[in-house]
Coordinates of C-alpha atoms in Angstrom, one line a residue:
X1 CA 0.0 0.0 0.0
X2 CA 1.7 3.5 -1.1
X3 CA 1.6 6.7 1.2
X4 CA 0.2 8.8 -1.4
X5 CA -2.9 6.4 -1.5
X6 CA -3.4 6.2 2.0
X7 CA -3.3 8.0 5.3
X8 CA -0.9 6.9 8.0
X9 CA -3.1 7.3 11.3
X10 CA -0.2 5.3 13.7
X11 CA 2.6 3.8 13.9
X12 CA 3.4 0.1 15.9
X13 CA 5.2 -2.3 14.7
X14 CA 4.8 -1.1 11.4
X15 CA 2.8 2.3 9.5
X16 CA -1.0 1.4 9.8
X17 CA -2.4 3.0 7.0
X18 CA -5.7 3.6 5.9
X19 CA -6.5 3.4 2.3
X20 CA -8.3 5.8 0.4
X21 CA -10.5 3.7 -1.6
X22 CA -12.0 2.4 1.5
X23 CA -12.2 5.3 3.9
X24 CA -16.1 5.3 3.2
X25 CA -16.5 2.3 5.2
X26 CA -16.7 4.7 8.1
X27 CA -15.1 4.1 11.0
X28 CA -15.2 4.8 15.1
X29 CA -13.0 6.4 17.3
X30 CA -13.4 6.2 21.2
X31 CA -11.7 6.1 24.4
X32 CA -11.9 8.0 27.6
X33 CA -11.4 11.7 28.6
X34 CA -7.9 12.9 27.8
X35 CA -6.9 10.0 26.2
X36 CA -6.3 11.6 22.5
X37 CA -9.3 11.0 20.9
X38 CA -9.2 14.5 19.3
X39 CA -5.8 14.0 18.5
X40 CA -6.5 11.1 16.2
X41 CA -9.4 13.0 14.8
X42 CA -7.3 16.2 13.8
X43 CA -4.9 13.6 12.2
X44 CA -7.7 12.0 10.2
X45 CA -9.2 15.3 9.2
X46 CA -5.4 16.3 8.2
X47 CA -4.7 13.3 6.1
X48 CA -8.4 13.6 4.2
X49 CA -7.8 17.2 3.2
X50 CA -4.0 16.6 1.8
X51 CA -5.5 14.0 0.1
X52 CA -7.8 16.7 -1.7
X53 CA -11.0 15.4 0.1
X54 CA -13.5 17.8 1.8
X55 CA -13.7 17.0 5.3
X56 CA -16.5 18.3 8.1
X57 CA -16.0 18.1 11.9
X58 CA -17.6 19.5 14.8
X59 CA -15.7 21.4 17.0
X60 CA -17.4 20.9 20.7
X61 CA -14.3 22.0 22.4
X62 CA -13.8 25.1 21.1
X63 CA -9.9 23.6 20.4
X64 CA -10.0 22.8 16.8
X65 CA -9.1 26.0 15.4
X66 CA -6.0 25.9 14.9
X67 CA -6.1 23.3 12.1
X68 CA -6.2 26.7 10.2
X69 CA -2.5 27.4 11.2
X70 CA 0.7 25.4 11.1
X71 CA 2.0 23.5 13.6
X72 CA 5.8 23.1 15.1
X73 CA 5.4 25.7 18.2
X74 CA 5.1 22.9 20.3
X75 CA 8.5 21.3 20.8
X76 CA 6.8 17.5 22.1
X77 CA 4.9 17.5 18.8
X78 CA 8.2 17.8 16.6
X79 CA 9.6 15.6 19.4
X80 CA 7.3 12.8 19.0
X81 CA 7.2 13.1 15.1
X82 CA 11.1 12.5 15.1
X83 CA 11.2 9.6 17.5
X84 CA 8.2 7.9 15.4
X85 CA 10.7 8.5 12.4
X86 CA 8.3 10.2 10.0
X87 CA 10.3 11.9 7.9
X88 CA 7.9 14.1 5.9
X89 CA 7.0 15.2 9.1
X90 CA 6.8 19.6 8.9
X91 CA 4.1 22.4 10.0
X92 CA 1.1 23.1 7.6
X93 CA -2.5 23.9 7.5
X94 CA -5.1 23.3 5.6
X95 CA -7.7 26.2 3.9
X96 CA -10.4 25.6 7.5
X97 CA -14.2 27.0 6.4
X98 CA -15.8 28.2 10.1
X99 CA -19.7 27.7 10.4
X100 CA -21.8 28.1 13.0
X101 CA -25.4 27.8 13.7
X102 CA -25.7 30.8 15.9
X103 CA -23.8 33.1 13.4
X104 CA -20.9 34.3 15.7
X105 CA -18.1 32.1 15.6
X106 CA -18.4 31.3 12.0
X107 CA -20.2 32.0 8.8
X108 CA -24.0 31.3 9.7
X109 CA -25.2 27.9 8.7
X110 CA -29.1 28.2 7.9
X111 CA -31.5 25.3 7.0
X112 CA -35.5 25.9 5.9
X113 CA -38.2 24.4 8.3
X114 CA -39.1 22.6 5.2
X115 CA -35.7 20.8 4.8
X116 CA -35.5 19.7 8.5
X117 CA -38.8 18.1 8.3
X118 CA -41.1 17.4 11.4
X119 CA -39.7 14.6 12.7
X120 CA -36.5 16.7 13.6
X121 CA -38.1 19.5 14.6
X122 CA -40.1 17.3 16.6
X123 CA -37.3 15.5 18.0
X124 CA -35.7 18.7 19.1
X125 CA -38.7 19.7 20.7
X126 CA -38.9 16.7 22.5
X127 CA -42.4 16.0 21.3
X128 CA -44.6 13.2 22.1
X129 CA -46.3 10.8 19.5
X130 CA -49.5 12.7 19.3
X131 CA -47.8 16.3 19.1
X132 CA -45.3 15.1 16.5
X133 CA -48.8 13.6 14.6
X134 CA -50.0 17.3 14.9
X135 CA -46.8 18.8 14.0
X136 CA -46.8 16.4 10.3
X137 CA -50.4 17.5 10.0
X138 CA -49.3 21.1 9.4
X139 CA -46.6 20.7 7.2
X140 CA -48.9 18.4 4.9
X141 CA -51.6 21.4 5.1
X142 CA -48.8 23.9 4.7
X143 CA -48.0 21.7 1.4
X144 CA -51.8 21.6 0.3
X145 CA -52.2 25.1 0.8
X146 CA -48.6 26.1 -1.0
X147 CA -47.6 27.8 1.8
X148 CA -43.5 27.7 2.3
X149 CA -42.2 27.2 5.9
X150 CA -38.6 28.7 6.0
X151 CA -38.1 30.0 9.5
X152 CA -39.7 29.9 13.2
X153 CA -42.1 32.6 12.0
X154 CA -43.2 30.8 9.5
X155 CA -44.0 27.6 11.8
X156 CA -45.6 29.8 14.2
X157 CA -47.9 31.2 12.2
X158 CA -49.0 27.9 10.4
X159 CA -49.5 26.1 14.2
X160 CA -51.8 29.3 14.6
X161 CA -53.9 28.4 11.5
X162 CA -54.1 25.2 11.9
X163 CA -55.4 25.6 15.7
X164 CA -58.0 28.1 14.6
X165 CA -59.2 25.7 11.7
X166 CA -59.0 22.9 13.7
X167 CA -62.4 22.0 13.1
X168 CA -62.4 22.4 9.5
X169 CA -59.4 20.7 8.9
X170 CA -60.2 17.7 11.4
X171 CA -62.8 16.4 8.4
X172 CA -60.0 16.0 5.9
X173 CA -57.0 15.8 8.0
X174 CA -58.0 14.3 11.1
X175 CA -58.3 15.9 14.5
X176 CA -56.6 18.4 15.6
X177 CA -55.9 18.8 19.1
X178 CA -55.5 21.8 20.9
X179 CA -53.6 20.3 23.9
X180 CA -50.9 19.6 21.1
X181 CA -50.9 23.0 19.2
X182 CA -50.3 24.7 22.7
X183 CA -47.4 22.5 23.5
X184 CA -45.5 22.9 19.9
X185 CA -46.2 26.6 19.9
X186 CA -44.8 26.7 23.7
X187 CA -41.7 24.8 22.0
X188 CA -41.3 27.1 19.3
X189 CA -41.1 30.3 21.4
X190 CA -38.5 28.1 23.9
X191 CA -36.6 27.5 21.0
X192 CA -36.2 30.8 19.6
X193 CA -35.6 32.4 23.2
X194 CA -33.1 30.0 23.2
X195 CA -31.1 31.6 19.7
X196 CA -31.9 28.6 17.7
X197 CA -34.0 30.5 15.5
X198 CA -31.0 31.8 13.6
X199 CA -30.2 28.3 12.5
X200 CA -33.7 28.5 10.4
X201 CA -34.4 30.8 7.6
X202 CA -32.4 31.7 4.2
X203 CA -29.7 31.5 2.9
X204 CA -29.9 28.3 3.5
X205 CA -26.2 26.0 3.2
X206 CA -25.7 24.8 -0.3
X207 CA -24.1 21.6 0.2
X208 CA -21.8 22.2 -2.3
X209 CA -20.0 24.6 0.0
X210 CA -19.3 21.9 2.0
X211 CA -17.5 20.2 -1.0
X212 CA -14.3 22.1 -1.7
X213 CA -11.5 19.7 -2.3
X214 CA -9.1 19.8 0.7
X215 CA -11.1 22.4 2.6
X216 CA -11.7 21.5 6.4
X217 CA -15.5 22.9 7.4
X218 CA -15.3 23.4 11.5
X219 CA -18.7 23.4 13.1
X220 CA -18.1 26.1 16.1
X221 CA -20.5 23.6 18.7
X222 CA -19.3 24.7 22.1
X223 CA -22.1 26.5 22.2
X224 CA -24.5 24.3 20.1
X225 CA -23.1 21.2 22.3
X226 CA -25.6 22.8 25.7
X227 CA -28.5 21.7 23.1
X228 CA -27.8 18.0 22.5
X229 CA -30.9 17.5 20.7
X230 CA -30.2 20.8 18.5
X231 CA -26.9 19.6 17.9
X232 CA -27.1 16.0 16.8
X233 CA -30.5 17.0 14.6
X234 CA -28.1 19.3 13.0
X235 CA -25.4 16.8 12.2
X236 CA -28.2 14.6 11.0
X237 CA -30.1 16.5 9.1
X238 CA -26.3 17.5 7.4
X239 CA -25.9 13.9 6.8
X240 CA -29.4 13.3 5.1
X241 CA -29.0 16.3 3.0
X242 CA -25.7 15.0 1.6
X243 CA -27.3 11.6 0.9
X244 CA -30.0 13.8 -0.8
X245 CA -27.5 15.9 -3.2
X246 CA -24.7 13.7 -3.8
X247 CA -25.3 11.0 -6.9
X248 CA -24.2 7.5 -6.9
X249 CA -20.7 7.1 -7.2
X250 CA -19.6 3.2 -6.1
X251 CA -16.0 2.3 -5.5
X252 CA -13.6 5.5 -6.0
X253 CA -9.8 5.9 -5.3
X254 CA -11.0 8.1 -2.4
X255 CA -14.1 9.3 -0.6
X256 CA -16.1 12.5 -1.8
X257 CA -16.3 13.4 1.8
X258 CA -15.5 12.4 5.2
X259 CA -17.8 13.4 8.0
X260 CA -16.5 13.3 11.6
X261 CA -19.1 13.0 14.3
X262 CA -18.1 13.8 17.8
X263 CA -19.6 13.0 20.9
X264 CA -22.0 10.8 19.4
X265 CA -23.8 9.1 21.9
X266 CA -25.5 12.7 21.8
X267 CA -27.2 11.3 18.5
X268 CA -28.2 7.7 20.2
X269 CA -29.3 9.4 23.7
X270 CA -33.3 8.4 24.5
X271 CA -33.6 8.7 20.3
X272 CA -36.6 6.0 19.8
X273 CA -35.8 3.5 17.6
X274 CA -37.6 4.7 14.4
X275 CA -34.6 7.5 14.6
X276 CA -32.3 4.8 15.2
X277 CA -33.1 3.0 12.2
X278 CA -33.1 6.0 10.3
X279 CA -29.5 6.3 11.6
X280 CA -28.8 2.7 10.4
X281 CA -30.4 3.3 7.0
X282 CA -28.6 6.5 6.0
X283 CA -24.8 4.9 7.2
X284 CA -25.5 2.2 5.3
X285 CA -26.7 3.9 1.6
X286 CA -24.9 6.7 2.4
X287 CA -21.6 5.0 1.5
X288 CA -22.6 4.4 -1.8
X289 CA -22.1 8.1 -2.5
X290 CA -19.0 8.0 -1.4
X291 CA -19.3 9.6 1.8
X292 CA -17.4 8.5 4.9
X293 CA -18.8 8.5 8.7
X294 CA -16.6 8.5 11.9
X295 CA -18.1 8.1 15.2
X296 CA -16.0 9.9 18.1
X297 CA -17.1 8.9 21.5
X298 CA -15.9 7.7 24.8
X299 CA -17.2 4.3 24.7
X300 CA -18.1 1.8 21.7
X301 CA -21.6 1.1 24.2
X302 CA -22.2 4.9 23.3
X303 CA -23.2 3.5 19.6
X304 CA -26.1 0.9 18.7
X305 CA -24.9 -2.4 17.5
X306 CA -26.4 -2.3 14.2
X307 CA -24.4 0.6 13.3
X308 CA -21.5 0.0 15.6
X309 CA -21.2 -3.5 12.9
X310 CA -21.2 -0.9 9.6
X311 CA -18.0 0.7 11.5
X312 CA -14.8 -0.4 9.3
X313 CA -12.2 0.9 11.3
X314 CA -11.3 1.3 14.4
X315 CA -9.2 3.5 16.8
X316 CA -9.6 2.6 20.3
X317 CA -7.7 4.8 23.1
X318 CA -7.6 3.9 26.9
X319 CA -11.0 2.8 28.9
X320 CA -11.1 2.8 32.8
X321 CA -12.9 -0.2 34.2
X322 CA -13.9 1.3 37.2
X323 CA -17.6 0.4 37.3
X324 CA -20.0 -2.4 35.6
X325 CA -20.4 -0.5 32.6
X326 CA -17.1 0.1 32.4
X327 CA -15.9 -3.4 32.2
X328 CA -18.7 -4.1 30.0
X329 CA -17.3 -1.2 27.9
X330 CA -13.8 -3.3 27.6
X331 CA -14.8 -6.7 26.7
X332 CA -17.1 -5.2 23.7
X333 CA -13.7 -3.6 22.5
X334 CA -12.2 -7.3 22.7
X335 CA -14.6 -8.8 21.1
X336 CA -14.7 -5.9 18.5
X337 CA -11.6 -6.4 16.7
X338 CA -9.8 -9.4 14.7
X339 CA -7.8 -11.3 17.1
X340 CA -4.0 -10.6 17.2
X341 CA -2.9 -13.8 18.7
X342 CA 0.5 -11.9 20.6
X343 CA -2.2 -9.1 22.3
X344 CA -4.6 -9.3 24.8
X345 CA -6.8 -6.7 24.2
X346 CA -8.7 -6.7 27.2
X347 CA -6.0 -5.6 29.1
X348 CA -3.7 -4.1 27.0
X349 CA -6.9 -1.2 26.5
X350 CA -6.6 -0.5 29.9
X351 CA -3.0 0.4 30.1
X352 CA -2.8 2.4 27.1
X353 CA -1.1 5.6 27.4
X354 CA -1.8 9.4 26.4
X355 CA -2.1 9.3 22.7
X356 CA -1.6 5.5 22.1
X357 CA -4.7 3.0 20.9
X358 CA -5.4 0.0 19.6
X359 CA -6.1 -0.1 15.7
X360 CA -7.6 -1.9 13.2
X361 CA -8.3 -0.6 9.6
X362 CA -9.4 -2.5 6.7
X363 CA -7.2 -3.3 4.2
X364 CA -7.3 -2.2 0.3
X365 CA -9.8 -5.2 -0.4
X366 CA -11.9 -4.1 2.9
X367 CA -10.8 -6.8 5.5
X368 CA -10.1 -6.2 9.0
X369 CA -6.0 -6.0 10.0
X370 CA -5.6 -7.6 12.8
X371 CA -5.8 -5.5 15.9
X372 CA -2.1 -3.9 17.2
X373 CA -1.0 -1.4 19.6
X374 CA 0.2 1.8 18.0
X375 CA 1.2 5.7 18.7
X376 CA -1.2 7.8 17.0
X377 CA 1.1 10.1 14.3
X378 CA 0.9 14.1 15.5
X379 CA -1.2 16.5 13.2
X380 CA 0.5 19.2 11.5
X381 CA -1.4 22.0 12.5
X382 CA -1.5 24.3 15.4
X383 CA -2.4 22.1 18.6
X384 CA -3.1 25.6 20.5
X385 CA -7.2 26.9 19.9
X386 CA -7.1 30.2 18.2
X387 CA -7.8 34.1 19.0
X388 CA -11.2 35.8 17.9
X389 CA -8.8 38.1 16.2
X390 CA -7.2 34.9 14.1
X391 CA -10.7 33.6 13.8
X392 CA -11.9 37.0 11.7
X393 CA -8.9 36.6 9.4
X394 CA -9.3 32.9 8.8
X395 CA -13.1 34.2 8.0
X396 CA -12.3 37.2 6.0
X397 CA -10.2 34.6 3.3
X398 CA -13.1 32.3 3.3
X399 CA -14.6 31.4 -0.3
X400 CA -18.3 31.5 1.0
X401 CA -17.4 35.1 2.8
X402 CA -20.8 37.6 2.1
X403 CA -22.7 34.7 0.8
X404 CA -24.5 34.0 4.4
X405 CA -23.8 36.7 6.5
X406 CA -27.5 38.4 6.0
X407 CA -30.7 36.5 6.7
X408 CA -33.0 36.9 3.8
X409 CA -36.9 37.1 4.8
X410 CA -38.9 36.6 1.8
X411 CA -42.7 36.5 1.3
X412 CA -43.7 32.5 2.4
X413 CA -46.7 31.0 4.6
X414 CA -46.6 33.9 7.9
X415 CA -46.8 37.0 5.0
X416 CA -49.8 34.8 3.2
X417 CA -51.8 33.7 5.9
X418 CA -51.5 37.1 7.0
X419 CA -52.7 38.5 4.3
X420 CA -55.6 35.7 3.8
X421 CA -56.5 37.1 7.4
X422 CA -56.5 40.7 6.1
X423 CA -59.3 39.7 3.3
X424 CA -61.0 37.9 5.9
X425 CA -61.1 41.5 7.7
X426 CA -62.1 42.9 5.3
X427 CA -64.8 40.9 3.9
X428 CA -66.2 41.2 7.5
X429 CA -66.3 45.0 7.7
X430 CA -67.6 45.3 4.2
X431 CA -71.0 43.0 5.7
X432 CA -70.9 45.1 9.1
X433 CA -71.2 48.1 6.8
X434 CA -74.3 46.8 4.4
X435 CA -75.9 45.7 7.2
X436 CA -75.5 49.0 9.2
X437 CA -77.2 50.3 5.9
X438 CA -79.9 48.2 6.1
X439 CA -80.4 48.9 10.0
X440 CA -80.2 52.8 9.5
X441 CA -83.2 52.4 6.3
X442 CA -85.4 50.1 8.5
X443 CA -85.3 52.7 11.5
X444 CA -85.9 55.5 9.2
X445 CA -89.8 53.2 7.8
X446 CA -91.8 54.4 10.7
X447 CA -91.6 58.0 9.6
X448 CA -93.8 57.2 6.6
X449 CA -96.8 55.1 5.9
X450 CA -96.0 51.5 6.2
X451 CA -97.3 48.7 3.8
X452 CA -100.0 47.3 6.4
X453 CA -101.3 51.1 6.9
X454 CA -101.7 51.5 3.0
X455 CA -103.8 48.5 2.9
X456 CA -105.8 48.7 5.7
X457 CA -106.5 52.5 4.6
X458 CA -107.6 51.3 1.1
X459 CA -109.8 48.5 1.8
X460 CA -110.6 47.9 5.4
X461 CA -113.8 46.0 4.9
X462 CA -111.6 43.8 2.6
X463 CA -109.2 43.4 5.5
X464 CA -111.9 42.4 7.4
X465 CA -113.3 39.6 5.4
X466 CA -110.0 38.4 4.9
X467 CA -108.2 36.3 8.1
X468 CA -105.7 37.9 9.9
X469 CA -103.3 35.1 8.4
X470 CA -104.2 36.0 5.0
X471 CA -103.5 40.0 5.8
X472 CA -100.1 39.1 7.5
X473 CA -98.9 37.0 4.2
X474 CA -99.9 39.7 2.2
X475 CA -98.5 42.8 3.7
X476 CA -95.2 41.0 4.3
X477 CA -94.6 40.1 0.7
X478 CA -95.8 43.7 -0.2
X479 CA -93.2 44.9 2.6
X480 CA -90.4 42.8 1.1
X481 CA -91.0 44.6 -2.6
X482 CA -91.0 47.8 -1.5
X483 CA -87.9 47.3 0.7
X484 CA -86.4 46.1 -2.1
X485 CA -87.7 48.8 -4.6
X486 CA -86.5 51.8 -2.2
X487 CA -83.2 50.1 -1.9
X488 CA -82.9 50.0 -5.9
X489 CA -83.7 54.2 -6.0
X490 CA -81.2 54.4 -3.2
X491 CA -78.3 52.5 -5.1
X492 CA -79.2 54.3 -8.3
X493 CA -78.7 57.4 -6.6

């Protein structure tokens, strides 16, 4: 296997080396606090983007900055690099794109309530079955009625609709309850108190700006990272939209683009198993594009075992057994990886030190290496996090600089149904006013003779042969003629 087809992520015995061509068999790295997880994922993230592949991370840390700077000011790094006996080892950087939801550590990453979907929105709003059920319900009326949902004002103002139409809607739709409206519109304002209304509205990302060839994209997510729900529906929703856009590309000398997921278990947390599956089904198709997944996470528990089992490689760093879970922790790692017959893995995770794991990659044809002991290989780039002042230059060079820096508010479902309301208004005030009309004409009557005086003044002694019944028909169909004969002069005039 040559160098310039693969990425050399540790060294043991020998260079273990991942190969391009099957980097989008996604891959997991774990270990405990401090062990060098993010280490190993800067690496990674280094080797993808020399390689010319685009390459998205979050940065829940706030330490991943400095991938935008070159390395060597930290004379352990150079130190370790020598003694490993890497040779090309010297300071770069790759070109690093900031985003960040809340617009403030990086260029603003937007997506439409319509792109999300309800059952992330609904998942970030912690929504039951029933409220999530009422939550779908408006976006298929919101569809029916071509009415476009792009930001929280937009959802707001389609809950209200639908609550006040509830009964109308219930007959085609199904009822509405107002229990649930309540509770999603309480979510809403939550949410938006919260500042994760900025992540919804236009510009939204174009994925292709995600897809620059050797470009690093950091997710700023020390801030996102308080939201767990916000930030893994995020990720997800990143993920689905790349399955979406990219086209079918099978086997390639390299991936299109390598996605790096930290702190997973923030995904797998209390999600109910239809997520789950929908987890399961977009790692597994999503390969066919081309696109790689690694898991970072403290323990291999942290992801479900039918997607832990579509995780190719494998970087494990130190676990403590101090509790049940723990242990339980280490014998899955055992059992994880192909046997090495001179290791015991079950101990030898356990006395791994800072910035050492056990690894197993597949091999050019896709089979497991056997497990081995290794030293992760330093990254290149700036170990230190960055300034606010090196973080504006960084964004000043970007290529997407002024493309989503202002939020665009175009006419969609709150400026229509406002204006539907309007004609409703309006329509209301213009039947107030005919009959105020009609009341003002009826109280003016009495002033002149009315139909039943007229009749009984021409022929009383008819009147009086006639019933009382027959007089009443009578002089109210006479009544109703000449009411609507004075209103025709009236109109005419």
């Amino acid at each position: 296997m040559s160098a310039e087809n693969s990425i050399t992520v540790a060294i043991g015995d020998q260079p273990l080396r991942l190969p391009l061509s099957v980097a989008n068999r996604h891959g997991l790295i774990a270990g405990a606090t401090g062990t060098g997880k993010t280490v190993t994922l800067r690496t990674l993230a280094e080797g993808f983007a020399r390689a010319g592949v685009p390459v998205f991370l979050a940065d829940v840390k706030g330490d991943l900055g400095g991938l935008g700077f070159p390395g060597g000011e930290n004379p352990k790094v150079v130190e370790r690099a020598r003694s490993m006996g890497i040779n090309d080892w010297r300071p770069e950087a790759p070109q690093v794109i900031f985003w960040d939801v809340f617009g403030e550590q990086g260029h603003p990453l937007r997506a439409t309530i319509s792109d999300m979907g309800p059952h992330l929105i609904g998942r970030i709003l912690e929504l039951n079955d029933t409220q999530e059920s009422v939550l779908s319900l408006a976006f298929r009326v919101a569809d029916d009625q071509g009415l476009l949902l792009l930001d929280l004002p937009d959802l707001r103002a389609m809950m209200n609709h639908v609550g006040q139409s509830a009964k109308s809607l219930s007959l085609e739709y199904g009822a509405v309850a107002a229990a649930s409206v309540a509770a999603i519109q309480r979510g809403l304002l939550e949410m938006d108190s919260q500042g994760a209304g900025k992540f919804f509205g236009e510009p939204a990302l174009l994925i292709q700006d995600l897809m620059r060839p050797g470009t690093i994209n950091v997710l700023a997510a020390d801030r996102l990272i308080h939201s767990p729900r916000l930030y893994g529906s995020v990720l997800l929703w990143l993920l689905a939209e790349l399955y979406q856009t990219l086209p079918e590309v099978g086997d390639r000398d390299r991936p299109s683009m390598v996605f790096f997921f930290d702190e997973a278990h923030l995904l797998f947390n209390d999600a109910p198993r239809a997520l789950i599956e929908q987890v399961e089904q977009v790692i597994r198709l999503i390969r066919s594009k081309g696109v790689g997944i690694y898991f970072v996470t403290q323990s291999p528990l942290d992801v479900p075992d039918t997607v832990l089992g579509q995780l190719g490689h494998r970087v494990q760093h130190a676990l403590r057994a101090f509790t049940p879970r723990d242990q339980k922790a280490v014998k899955a790692v055992a059992d994880s990886f192909r046997p090495n017959p001179k290791l015991d893995t079950g101990r030898t995770v356990q006395e791994l030190a800072v910035g050492e794991a056990l690894v197993s990659l597949l091999d050019e044809q896709g089979v497991p290496a056997v497990v081995q002991r290794a030293r992760v290989v330093p990254p290149r780039s700036r170990l230190a996090p960055i300034d606010p002042t090196e973080r504006r230059q960084l964004m000043s060079i970007s290529p997407v600089t002024g493309r989503y820096d202002r939020m665009i508010d175009r006419d969609s479902a709150r400026e229509e149904l406002l204006r539907r309301a309007q004609g409703q208004m309006a329509s209301g005030e213009d039947a107030r006013a005919q009959q105020q009309q009609q009341q003002q004409y009826q109280q003016q009557q009495p002033q002149q003779p009315g139909a039943m005086d007229s009749i009984m003044n021409v022929g009383g002694d008819m009147v009086k042969m006639l019933g009382k019944d027959l007089v009443r028909k009578v002089s109210s169909q006479l009544g109703r003629e000449i009411v609507r004969g004075v209103m025709g002069m009236i109109l005419k005039r």
